[in-house]
Tab-separated table of N, CA and C and ligand atoms in Angstrom:
chain	number	residue	atom	x	y	z
A	1	MET	N	173.989	-53.032	-85.819
A	1	MET	CA	175.333	-52.747	-85.292
A	1	MET	C	176.008	-54.067	-84.888
A	2	SER	N	177.265	-54.225	-85.256
A	2	SER	CA	177.966	-55.461	-84.882
A	2	SER	C	178.188	-55.490	-83.370
A	3	ARG	N	178.425	-56.678	-82.857
A	3	ARG	CA	178.697	-56.796	-81.420
A	3	ARG	C	180.010	-56.104	-81.070
A	4	LEU	N	180.948	-56.079	-82.004
A	4	LEU	CA	182.207	-55.370	-81.750
A	4	LEU	C	181.947	-53.873	-81.595
A	5	ASP	N	181.155	-53.323	-82.509
A	5	ASP	CA	180.832	-51.894	-82.399
A	5	ASP	C	180.085	-51.607	-81.100
A	6	ALA	N	179.138	-52.502	-80.762
A	6	ALA	CA	178.353	-52.286	-79.538
A	6	ALA	C	179.265	-52.328	-78.311
A	7	PHE	N	180.227	-53.245	-78.308
A	7	PHE	CA	181.160	-53.362	-77.186
A	7	PHE	C	182.006	-52.097	-77.057
A	8	ILE	N	182.533	-51.652	-78.184
A	8	ILE	CA	183.375	-50.447	-78.152
A	8	ILE	C	182.565	-49.244	-77.660
A	9	MET	N	181.335	-49.166	-78.109
A	9	MET	CA	180.495	-48.040	-77.680
A	9	MET	C	180.206	-48.110	-76.181
A	10	ARG	N	179.983	-49.350	-75.696
A	10	ARG	CA	179.703	-49.519	-74.261
A	10	ARG	C	180.929	-49.159	-73.432
A	11	MET	N	182.090	-49.607	-73.857
A	11	MET	CA	183.321	-49.298	-73.110
A	11	MET	C	183.639	-47.803	-73.152
A	12	THR	N	183.379	-47.196	-74.320
A	12	THR	CA	183.602	-45.749	-74.435
A	12	THR	C	182.684	-45.005	-73.472
A	13	ALA	N	181.431	-45.426	-73.438
A	13	ALA	CA	180.470	-44.778	-72.543
A	13	ALA	C	180.891	-44.964	-71.090
A	14	GLN	N	181.283	-46.192	-70.749
A	14	GLN	CA	181.715	-46.469	-69.377
A	14	GLN	C	182.879	-45.556	-68.983
A	15	ARG	N	183.909	-45.537	-69.818
A	15	ARG	CA	185.103	-44.732	-69.516
A	15	ARG	C	184.773	-43.245	-69.437
A	16	ASP	N	184.006	-42.756	-70.400
A	16	ASP	CA	183.765	-41.317	-70.452
A	16	ASP	C	182.883	-40.854	-69.298
A	17	ILE	N	181.946	-41.697	-68.876
A	17	ILE	CA	181.118	-41.315	-67.718
A	17	ILE	C	181.981	-41.306	-66.458
A	18	LEU	N	182.803	-42.324	-66.280
A	18	LEU	CA	183.681	-42.342	-65.093
A	18	LEU	C	184.630	-41.146	-65.113
A	19	ASN	N	185.155	-40.821	-66.283
A	19	ASN	CA	186.055	-39.659	-66.373
A	19	ASN	C	185.310	-38.356	-66.062
A	20	SER	N	184.055	-38.282	-66.505
A	20	SER	CA	183.310	-37.038	-66.247
A	20	SER	C	183.044	-36.876	-64.752
A	21	ILE	N	182.843	-37.986	-64.046
A	21	ILE	CA	182.678	-37.894	-62.591
A	21	ILE	C	184.004	-37.476	-61.957
A	22	ALA	N	185.076	-38.138	-62.364
A	22	ALA	CA	186.385	-37.819	-61.771
A	22	ALA	C	186.754	-36.359	-62.001
A	23	GLY	N	186.379	-35.816	-63.156
A	23	GLY	CA	186.800	-34.464	-63.500
A	23	GLY	C	185.869	-33.365	-63.034
A	24	ASN	N	184.614	-33.708	-62.774
A	24	ASN	CA	183.620	-32.650	-62.571
A	24	ASN	C	182.822	-32.725	-61.273
A	25	VAL	N	182.946	-33.820	-60.552
A	25	VAL	CA	182.031	-34.040	-59.430
A	25	VAL	C	182.827	-34.121	-58.131
A	26	VAL	N	182.288	-33.497	-57.083
A	26	VAL	CA	182.851	-33.699	-55.752
A	26	VAL	C	182.072	-34.839	-55.115
A	27	LEU	N	182.713	-35.985	-55.006
A	27	LEU	CA	182.036	-37.151	-54.435
A	27	LEU	C	181.988	-37.031	-52.921
A	28	PRO	N	180.964	-37.619	-52.304
A	28	PRO	CA	180.990	-37.688	-50.840
A	28	PRO	C	182.121	-38.615	-50.389
A	29	ASP	N	182.413	-38.573	-49.083
A	29	ASP	CA	183.373	-39.541	-48.534
A	29	ASP	C	182.847	-40.944	-48.764
A	30	GLY	N	183.749	-41.893	-48.707
A	30	GLY	CA	183.324	-43.284	-48.817
A	30	GLY	C	184.095	-44.027	-49.886
A	31	PRO	N	183.992	-45.350	-49.848
A	31	PRO	CA	184.723	-46.158	-50.821
A	31	PRO	C	184.046	-46.159	-52.183
A	32	ILE	N	184.775	-46.699	-53.142
A	32	ILE	CA	184.228	-46.981	-54.471
A	32	ILE	C	184.035	-48.494	-54.562
A	33	LEU	N	182.886	-48.915	-55.076
A	33	LEU	CA	182.610	-50.343	-55.230
A	33	LEU	C	182.582	-50.684	-56.714
A	34	GLU	N	183.381	-51.691	-57.093
A	34	GLU	CA	183.431	-52.164	-58.472
A	34	GLU	C	182.682	-53.497	-58.520
A	35	ILE	N	181.463	-53.458	-59.037
A	35	ILE	CA	180.586	-54.632	-59.044
A	35	ILE	C	180.835	-55.396	-60.344
A	36	GLY	N	181.633	-56.464	-60.254
A	36	GLY	CA	182.020	-57.222	-61.447
A	36	GLY	C	183.431	-56.852	-61.852
A	37	LEU	N	184.418	-57.449	-61.151
A	37	LEU	CA	185.829	-57.109	-61.435
A	37	LEU	C	186.244	-57.554	-62.831
A	38	GLY	N	185.822	-58.758	-63.235
A	38	GLY	CA	186.180	-59.279	-64.560
A	38	GLY	C	187.681	-59.281	-64.773
A	39	ASN	N	188.116	-58.790	-65.887
A	39	ASN	CA	189.543	-58.716	-66.218
A	39	ASN	C	190.269	-57.637	-65.423
A	40	GLY	N	189.506	-56.733	-64.811
A	40	GLY	CA	190.113	-55.681	-63.998
A	40	GLY	C	190.465	-54.417	-64.767
A	41	ARG	N	189.995	-54.323	-65.992
A	41	ARG	CA	190.345	-53.114	-66.768
A	41	ARG	C	189.700	-51.873	-66.148
A	42	THR	N	188.446	-52.009	-65.781
A	42	THR	CA	187.781	-50.851	-65.170
A	42	THR	C	188.372	-50.563	-63.791
A	43	TYR	N	188.697	-51.610	-63.057
A	43	TYR	CA	189.345	-51.434	-61.749
A	43	TYR	C	190.646	-50.642	-61.922
A	44	SER	N	191.428	-51.004	-62.944
A	44	SER	CA	192.665	-50.284	-63.241
A	44	SER	C	192.368	-48.808	-63.511
A	45	HIS	N	191.316	-48.562	-64.261
A	45	HIS	CA	190.963	-47.174	-64.599
A	45	HIS	C	190.492	-46.416	-63.353
A	46	LEU	N	189.696	-47.083	-62.539
A	46	LEU	CA	189.222	-46.435	-61.310
A	46	LEU	C	190.411	-46.070	-60.409
A	47	ARG	N	191.380	-46.958	-60.329
A	47	ARG	CA	192.556	-46.654	-59.497
A	47	ARG	C	193.296	-45.425	-60.020
A	48	GLU	N	193.364	-45.305	-61.323
A	48	GLU	CA	194.029	-44.126	-61.899
A	48	GLU	C	193.232	-42.848	-61.653
A	49	GLN	N	191.925	-42.951	-61.824
A	49	GLN	CA	191.089	-41.755	-61.739
A	49	GLN	C	190.806	-41.324	-60.302
A	50	PHE	N	190.811	-42.295	-59.382
A	50	PHE	CA	190.466	-41.997	-57.985
A	50	PHE	C	191.563	-42.577	-57.078
A	51	PRO	N	192.789	-42.049	-57.184
A	51	PRO	CA	193.925	-42.704	-56.522
A	51	PRO	C	193.853	-42.687	-55.002
A	52	LYS	N	193.045	-41.783	-54.425
A	52	LYS	CA	193.031	-41.702	-52.960
A	52	LYS	C	191.888	-42.508	-52.336
A	53	ARG	N	191.067	-43.092	-53.151
A	53	ARG	CA	189.899	-43.814	-52.628
A	53	ARG	C	190.196	-45.292	-52.390
A	54	ARG	N	189.568	-45.837	-51.365
A	54	ARG	CA	189.529	-47.296	-51.239
A	54	ARG	C	188.585	-47.833	-52.321
A	55	ILE	N	189.020	-48.849	-53.036
A	55	ILE	CA	188.187	-49.464	-54.076
A	55	ILE	C	187.998	-50.939	-53.720
A	56	ILE	N	186.752	-51.342	-53.591
A	56	ILE	CA	186.418	-52.727	-53.222
A	56	ILE	C	185.754	-53.371	-54.433
A	57	ALA	N	186.258	-54.535	-54.835
A	57	ALA	CA	185.749	-55.196	-56.034
A	57	ALA	C	185.041	-56.498	-55.664
A	58	PHE	N	184.054	-56.843	-56.507
A	58	PHE	CA	183.229	-58.034	-56.292
A	58	PHE	C	183.269	-58.901	-57.544
A	59	ASP	N	183.324	-60.190	-57.341
A	59	ASP	CA	183.152	-61.134	-58.457
A	59	ASP	C	182.995	-62.533	-57.867
A	60	ARG	N	182.643	-63.453	-58.742
A	60	ARG	CA	182.522	-64.854	-58.283
A	60	ARG	C	183.896	-65.423	-57.951
A	61	VAL	N	184.847	-65.144	-58.851
A	61	VAL	CA	186.227	-65.623	-58.708
A	61	VAL	C	187.134	-64.496	-59.190
A	62	VAL	N	188.413	-64.585	-58.839
A	62	VAL	CA	189.373	-63.600	-59.360
A	62	VAL	C	189.807	-64.051	-60.750
A	63	GLY	N	189.466	-63.243	-61.743
A	63	GLY	CA	189.870	-63.551	-63.117
A	63	GLY	C	190.611	-62.394	-63.744
A	64	ALA	N	191.061	-61.479	-62.898
A	64	ALA	CA	191.673	-60.251	-63.417
A	64	ALA	C	193.140	-60.483	-63.787
A	65	HIS	N	193.625	-59.652	-64.678
A	65	HIS	CA	195.060	-59.604	-64.965
A	65	HIS	C	195.793	-59.332	-63.662
A	66	LYS	N	196.980	-59.928	-63.513
A	66	LYS	CA	197.660	-59.849	-62.210
A	66	LYS	C	197.993	-58.422	-61.789
A	67	SER	N	198.063	-57.512	-62.749
A	67	SER	CA	198.344	-56.118	-62.404
A	67	SER	C	197.119	-55.414	-61.826
A	68	SER	N	195.969	-56.081	-61.899
A	68	SER	CA	194.713	-55.421	-61.501
A	68	SER	C	193.920	-56.275	-60.514
A	69	VAL	N	194.634	-56.986	-59.662
A	69	VAL	CA	193.965	-57.791	-58.624
A	69	VAL	C	194.021	-57.010	-57.316
A	70	PRO	N	192.864	-56.725	-56.721
A	70	PRO	CA	192.871	-55.983	-55.452
A	70	PRO	C	193.502	-56.807	-54.333
A	71	ASP	N	193.963	-56.107	-53.279
A	71	ASP	CA	194.348	-56.808	-52.052
A	71	ASP	C	193.144	-57.615	-51.573
A	72	MET	N	193.428	-58.705	-50.852
A	72	MET	CA	192.319	-59.580	-50.464
A	72	MET	C	191.282	-58.872	-49.577
A	73	GLU	N	191.721	-57.856	-48.812
A	73	GLU	CA	190.727	-57.158	-47.971
A	73	GLU	C	189.796	-56.280	-48.805
A	74	ASN	N	190.156	-56.089	-50.068
A	74	ASN	CA	189.307	-55.283	-50.951
A	74	ASN	C	188.730	-56.106	-52.101
A	75	MET	N	188.725	-57.415	-51.949
A	75	MET	CA	188.172	-58.316	-52.968
A	75	MET	C	187.118	-59.186	-52.292
A	76	VAL	N	185.906	-59.118	-52.801
A	76	VAL	CA	184.785	-59.857	-52.199
A	76	VAL	C	184.348	-60.933	-53.193
A	77	LEU	N	184.526	-62.193	-52.814
A	77	LEU	CA	184.251	-63.302	-53.728
A	77	LEU	C	182.903	-63.947	-53.415
A	78	GLY	N	182.193	-64.331	-54.467
A	78	GLY	CA	180.918	-65.019	-54.306
A	78	GLY	C	179.856	-64.369	-55.159
A	79	GLU	N	178.641	-64.837	-54.984
A	79	GLU	CA	177.506	-64.273	-55.713
A	79	GLU	C	177.178	-62.898	-55.143
A	80	ILE	N	177.194	-61.897	-55.990
A	80	ILE	CA	177.025	-60.521	-55.509
A	80	ILE	C	175.648	-60.311	-54.871
A	81	ALA	N	174.647	-61.043	-55.334
A	81	ALA	CA	173.320	-60.914	-54.715
A	81	ALA	C	173.401	-61.210	-53.222
A	82	GLU	N	174.371	-62.063	-52.838
A	82	GLU	CA	174.547	-62.395	-51.415
A	82	GLU	C	175.654	-61.557	-50.781
A	83	THR	N	176.832	-61.539	-51.403
A	83	THR	CA	177.975	-60.850	-50.776
A	83	THR	C	177.736	-59.337	-50.680
A	84	GLY	N	176.998	-58.795	-51.637
A	84	GLY	CA	176.756	-57.352	-51.644
A	84	GLY	C	175.890	-56.888	-50.487
A	85	GLN	N	175.109	-57.797	-49.920
A	85	GLN	CA	174.205	-57.392	-48.826
A	85	GLN	C	174.997	-56.815	-47.649
A	86	THR	N	176.189	-57.350	-47.432
A	86	THR	CA	177.019	-56.872	-46.317
A	86	THR	C	177.402	-55.408	-46.508
A	87	PHE	N	177.369	-54.931	-47.743
A	87	PHE	CA	177.819	-53.571	-48.043
A	87	PHE	C	176.666	-52.579	-48.165
A	88	VAL	N	175.452	-53.067	-47.999
A	88	VAL	CA	174.320	-52.143	-47.926
A	88	VAL	C	174.499	-51.324	-46.648
A	89	GLY	N	174.465	-50.017	-46.802
A	89	GLY	CA	174.707	-49.139	-45.653
A	89	GLY	C	176.164	-48.743	-45.499
A	90	CYS	N	177.038	-49.143	-46.432
A	90	CYS	CA	178.481	-48.840	-46.269
A	90	CYS	C	178.821	-47.403	-46.654
A	91	GLY	N	177.878	-46.669	-47.248
A	91	GLY	CA	178.133	-45.267	-47.578
A	91	GLY	C	179.108	-45.085	-48.716
A	92	ALA	N	178.924	-45.852	-49.785
A	92	ALA	CA	179.844	-45.747	-50.928
A	92	ALA	C	179.677	-44.403	-51.622
A	93	ALA	N	180.822	-43.873	-52.077
A	93	ALA	CA	180.802	-42.621	-52.845
A	93	ALA	C	180.386	-42.881	-54.289
A	94	LEU	N	180.801	-44.028	-54.807
A	94	LEU	CA	180.563	-44.370	-56.212
A	94	LEU	C	180.437	-45.881	-56.317
A	95	VAL	N	179.414	-46.316	-57.026
A	95	VAL	CA	179.280	-47.742	-57.347
A	95	VAL	C	179.277	-47.862	-58.862
A	96	HIS	N	180.180	-48.689	-59.364
A	96	HIS	CA	180.152	-48.995	-60.803
A	96	HIS	C	179.755	-50.463	-60.950
A	97	ALA	N	178.755	-50.716	-61.772
A	97	ALA	CA	178.260	-52.087	-61.962
A	97	ALA	C	178.268	-52.425	-63.446
A	98	ASP	N	179.062	-53.421	-63.776
A	98	ASP	CA	179.168	-53.878	-65.180
A	98	ASP	C	178.918	-55.377	-65.195
A	99	ILE	N	177.667	-55.766	-64.918
A	99	ILE	CA	177.368	-57.196	-64.850
A	99	ILE	C	176.220	-57.581	-65.776
A	100	GLY	N	175.952	-56.741	-66.773
A	100	GLY	CA	174.993	-57.154	-67.797
A	100	GLY	C	175.598	-58.270	-68.645
A	101	THR	N	174.728	-59.112	-69.191
A	101	THR	CA	175.201	-60.263	-69.966
A	101	THR	C	174.875	-60.154	-71.452
A	102	GLY	N	173.982	-59.253	-71.809
A	102	GLY	CA	173.502	-59.221	-73.193
A	102	GLY	C	172.348	-60.166	-73.435
A	103	TYR	N	171.968	-60.915	-72.387
A	103	TYR	CA	170.797	-61.806	-72.479
A	103	TYR	C	169.692	-61.213	-71.606
A	104	ASP	N	168.592	-60.842	-72.247
A	104	ASP	CA	167.541	-60.138	-71.504
A	104	ASP	C	167.006	-60.961	-70.339
A	105	ASP	N	166.864	-62.265	-70.521
A	105	ASP	CA	166.279	-63.088	-69.449
A	105	ASP	C	167.209	-63.141	-68.235
A	106	ARG	N	168.517	-63.258	-68.475
A	106	ARG	CA	169.469	-63.295	-67.347
A	106	ARG	C	169.556	-61.915	-66.673
A	107	ASP	N	169.567	-60.875	-67.493
A	107	ASP	CA	169.656	-59.528	-66.908
A	107	ASP	C	168.401	-59.196	-66.105
A	108	ALA	N	167.259	-59.757	-66.526
A	108	ALA	CA	166.023	-59.507	-65.776
A	108	ALA	C	166.125	-60.096	-64.371
A	109	VAL	N	166.801	-61.230	-64.239
A	109	VAL	CA	166.994	-61.812	-62.901
A	109	VAL	C	167.896	-60.901	-62.073
A	110	THR	N	168.991	-60.443	-62.672
A	110	THR	CA	169.896	-59.519	-61.950
A	110	THR	C	169.143	-58.273	-61.492
A	111	LEU	N	168.243	-57.798	-62.335
A	111	LEU	CA	167.539	-56.552	-62.001
A	111	LEU	C	166.473	-56.732	-60.934
A	112	THR	N	166.251	-57.984	-60.485
A	112	THR	CA	165.346	-58.161	-59.338
A	112	THR	C	166.020	-57.743	-58.034
A	113	TRP	N	167.382	-57.668	-58.013
A	113	TRP	CA	168.056	-57.306	-56.761
A	113	TRP	C	169.076	-56.160	-56.899
A	114	LEU	N	169.631	-55.971	-58.110
A	114	LEU	CA	170.734	-55.003	-58.250
A	114	LEU	C	170.344	-53.552	-57.936
A	115	PRO	N	169.225	-53.029	-58.454
A	115	PRO	CA	168.946	-51.602	-58.207
A	115	PRO	C	168.814	-51.273	-56.715
A	116	GLN	N	168.082	-52.100	-55.978
A	116	GLN	CA	167.907	-51.833	-54.556
A	116	GLN	C	169.229	-51.949	-53.819
A	117	MET	N	170.043	-52.938	-54.229
A	117	MET	CA	171.334	-53.123	-53.566
A	117	MET	C	172.247	-51.922	-53.798
A	118	VAL	N	172.340	-51.481	-55.044
A	118	VAL	CA	173.210	-50.335	-55.357
A	118	VAL	C	172.736	-49.103	-54.593
A	119	SER	N	171.430	-48.887	-54.595
A	119	SER	CA	170.882	-47.740	-53.883
A	119	SER	C	171.255	-47.795	-52.398
A	120	GLY	N	171.147	-48.980	-51.818
A	120	GLY	CA	171.457	-49.138	-50.395
A	120	GLY	C	172.937	-49.006	-50.091
A	121	MET	N	173.782	-49.320	-51.053
A	121	MET	CA	175.239	-49.219	-50.841
A	121	MET	C	175.718	-47.770	-50.827
A	122	LEU	N	174.997	-46.877	-51.534
A	122	LEU	CA	175.487	-45.518	-51.752
A	122	LEU	C	175.223	-44.595	-50.569
A	123	ALA	N	176.174	-43.707	-50.345
A	123	ALA	CA	175.926	-42.570	-49.458
A	123	ALA	C	174.946	-41.619	-50.145
A	124	VAL	N	174.263	-40.815	-49.363
A	124	VAL	CA	173.459	-39.744	-49.960
A	124	VAL	C	174.400	-38.854	-50.776
A	125	GLY	N	174.020	-38.577	-52.014
A	125	GLY	CA	174.886	-37.786	-52.892
A	125	GLY	C	175.908	-38.619	-53.641
A	126	GLY	N	175.925	-39.934	-53.388
A	126	GLY	CA	176.831	-40.819	-54.120
A	126	GLY	C	176.301	-41.104	-55.517
A	127	TYR	N	177.187	-41.610	-56.346
A	127	TYR	CA	176.855	-41.828	-57.768
A	127	TYR	C	176.920	-43.308	-58.119
A	128	ALA	N	176.048	-43.705	-59.025
A	128	ALA	CA	176.076	-45.057	-59.579
A	128	ALA	C	176.233	-44.959	-61.086
A	129	VAL	N	177.106	-45.798	-61.611
A	129	VAL	CA	177.333	-45.900	-63.055
A	129	VAL	C	177.100	-47.362	-63.412
A	130	SER	N	176.236	-47.612	-64.380
A	130	SER	CA	175.807	-48.996	-64.596
A	130	SER	C	175.543	-49.283	-66.066
A	131	GLY	N	175.901	-50.499	-66.455
A	131	GLY	CA	175.563	-50.952	-67.796
A	131	GLY	C	174.117	-51.367	-67.929
A	132	LEU	N	173.480	-51.666	-66.809
A	132	LEU	CA	172.052	-51.988	-66.797
A	132	LEU	C	171.286	-50.813	-66.210
A	133	ARG	N	170.099	-50.578	-66.737
A	133	ARG	CA	169.263	-49.502	-66.200
A	133	ARG	C	168.826	-49.876	-64.785
A	134	LEU	N	168.997	-48.945	-63.848
A	134	LEU	CA	168.657	-49.209	-62.451
A	134	LEU	C	167.442	-48.369	-62.074
A	135	GLU	N	166.409	-49.024	-61.613
A	135	GLU	CA	165.221	-48.274	-61.185
A	135	GLU	C	164.982	-48.515	-59.708
A	136	ALA	N	165.194	-47.469	-58.932
A	136	ALA	CA	164.967	-47.504	-57.490
A	136	ALA	C	164.568	-46.095	-57.075
A	137	PRO	N	163.706	-45.978	-56.049
A	137	PRO	CA	163.160	-44.662	-55.711
A	137	PRO	C	164.215	-43.605	-55.412
A	138	GLU	N	165.330	-43.974	-54.775
A	138	GLU	CA	166.312	-42.950	-54.383
A	138	GLU	C	167.348	-42.692	-55.468
A	139	LEU	N	167.276	-43.399	-56.585
A	139	LEU	CA	168.271	-43.193	-57.642
A	139	LEU	C	167.705	-42.253	-58.697
A	140	GLU	N	168.281	-41.056	-58.730
A	140	GLU	CA	167.860	-40.057	-59.722
A	140	GLU	C	168.722	-40.225	-60.974
A	141	ARG	N	168.067	-40.483	-62.098
A	141	ARG	CA	168.843	-40.664	-63.332
A	141	ARG	C	169.369	-39.314	-63.807
A	142	LEU	N	170.640	-39.292	-64.185
A	142	LEU	CA	171.281	-38.073	-64.681
A	142	LEU	C	171.635	-38.244	-66.150
A	143	SER	N	171.762	-37.123	-66.845
A	143	SER	CA	172.172	-37.206	-68.239
A	143	SER	C	173.664	-37.524	-68.307
A	144	ILE	N	174.051	-38.201	-69.371
A	144	ILE	CA	175.450	-38.578	-69.562
A	144	ILE	C	176.055	-37.642	-70.607
A	145	PRO	N	177.378	-37.623	-70.730
A	145	PRO	CA	177.988	-36.697	-71.702
A	145	PRO	C	177.309	-36.787	-73.063
A	146	ILE	N	177.161	-35.639	-73.682
A	146	ILE	CA	176.255	-35.492	-74.827
A	146	ILE	C	176.707	-36.295	-76.051
A	147	HIS	N	177.995	-36.597	-76.146
A	147	HIS	CA	178.466	-37.337	-77.317
A	147	HIS	C	178.163	-38.834	-77.240
A	148	LEU	N	177.622	-39.283	-76.088
A	148	LEU	CA	177.363	-40.719	-75.920
A	148	LEU	C	175.911	-41.047	-76.238
A	149	PRO	N	175.649	-42.257	-76.773
A	149	PRO	CA	174.252	-42.653	-76.996
A	149	PRO	C	173.532	-42.770	-75.657
A	150	PRO	N	172.313	-42.246	-75.538
A	150	PRO	CA	171.692	-42.106	-74.229
A	150	PRO	C	171.344	-43.414	-73.520
A	151	GLU	N	171.167	-44.511	-74.217
A	151	GLU	CA	170.729	-45.743	-73.555
A	151	GLU	C	171.824	-46.803	-73.475
A	152	ARG	N	173.067	-46.412	-73.672
A	152	ARG	CA	174.159	-47.401	-73.692
A	152	ARG	C	174.715	-47.678	-72.301
A	153	TYR	N	174.719	-46.632	-71.467
A	153	TYR	CA	175.249	-46.742	-70.110
A	153	TYR	C	174.500	-45.729	-69.269
A	154	PHE	N	174.404	-45.972	-67.957
A	154	PHE	CA	173.463	-45.198	-67.156
A	154	PHE	C	174.179	-44.574	-65.943
A	155	LEU	N	173.726	-43.387	-65.599
A	155	LEU	CA	174.325	-42.612	-64.504
A	155	LEU	C	173.224	-42.159	-63.555
A	156	TYR	N	173.479	-42.327	-62.256
A	156	TYR	CA	172.485	-41.980	-61.237
A	156	TYR	C	173.156	-41.268	-60.061
A	157	ARG	N	172.338	-40.515	-59.360
A	157	ARG	CA	172.789	-39.915	-58.096
A	157	ARG	C	171.788	-40.323	-57.020
A	158	ARG	N	172.333	-40.709	-55.870
A	158	ARG	CA	171.474	-41.151	-54.764
A	158	ARG	C	170.961	-39.920	-54.026
A	159	SER	N	169.645	-39.775	-53.948
A	159	SER	CA	169.056	-38.616	-53.260
A	159	SER	C	168.904	-38.905	-51.768
B	1	SAM	C1	181.464	-57.796	-67.935
B	1	SAM	S1	182.509	-58.456	-66.726
B	1	SAM	C2	183.190	-57.016	-65.973
B	1	SAM	C3	184.291	-56.448	-66.768
B	1	SAM	C4	185.123	-55.454	-65.993
B	1	SAM	N1	184.470	-54.145	-65.940
B	1	SAM	C5	186.518	-55.349	-66.572
B	1	SAM	O1	187.060	-54.247	-66.614
B	1	SAM	O2	187.084	-56.347	-66.969
B	1	SAM	C6	181.357	-58.976	-65.501
B	1	SAM	C7	181.998	-59.715	-64.345
B	1	SAM	O3	181.021	-59.768	-63.316
B	1	SAM	C8	180.977	-61.064	-62.761
B	1	SAM	N2	179.585	-61.281	-62.337
B	1	SAM	C9	178.475	-61.082	-63.075
B	1	SAM	N3	177.387	-61.347	-62.363
B	1	SAM	C10	177.817	-61.730	-61.130
B	1	SAM	C11	177.165	-62.144	-59.948
B	1	SAM	N4	175.833	-62.210	-59.881
B	1	SAM	N5	177.917	-62.473	-58.869
B	1	SAM	C12	179.271	-62.417	-58.946
B	1	SAM	N6	179.952	-62.021	-60.029
B	1	SAM	C13	179.225	-61.686	-61.116
B	1	SAM	C14	181.418	-62.011	-63.857
B	1	SAM	O4	182.017	-63.143	-63.275
B	1	SAM	C15	182.380	-61.149	-64.664
B	1	SAM	O5	183.715	-61.369	-64.270
């Protein structure tokens, strides 16, 4: 599969999983955390799908399109392995994490801290949507919409 096809499939999976949560799930109270703001396309989508929620975004620097830059009180700059620690226990309703690189060695380093951090950020009953597989005791893996390839994007519920 070309990298273009893989990218389109990943973005389709990301969007469709987020839409399925917005359309079908009653989320607990709490903010939404966007782990990896990037260009802000997903942030833009989250704002559309969850207009009443506070959305807090994380990245090293602001690189988003100007239409998708959060207010400074909702933008957390720095290395997420460090800045995210402050949000452990924040009771997030939904965490979306799109910080995979496509390099197994780099992603393996991220996976030494990301699953536990995401689990700790979520309220009980909160959901995590991730481009990287997250393995943590309180994260129950859920099936994703049937038209999507099963290992392209991952969905969890915090027990
Ligand atoms: C794939 S992009 C996210 C794309 C985003 N969903 C969008 O709609 O544009 C990943 C982003 O996460 C940031 N990132 C990745 N790992 C990070 C880390 N450990 N700490 C801070 N930022 C990180 C990168 O700087 C990059 O902007």
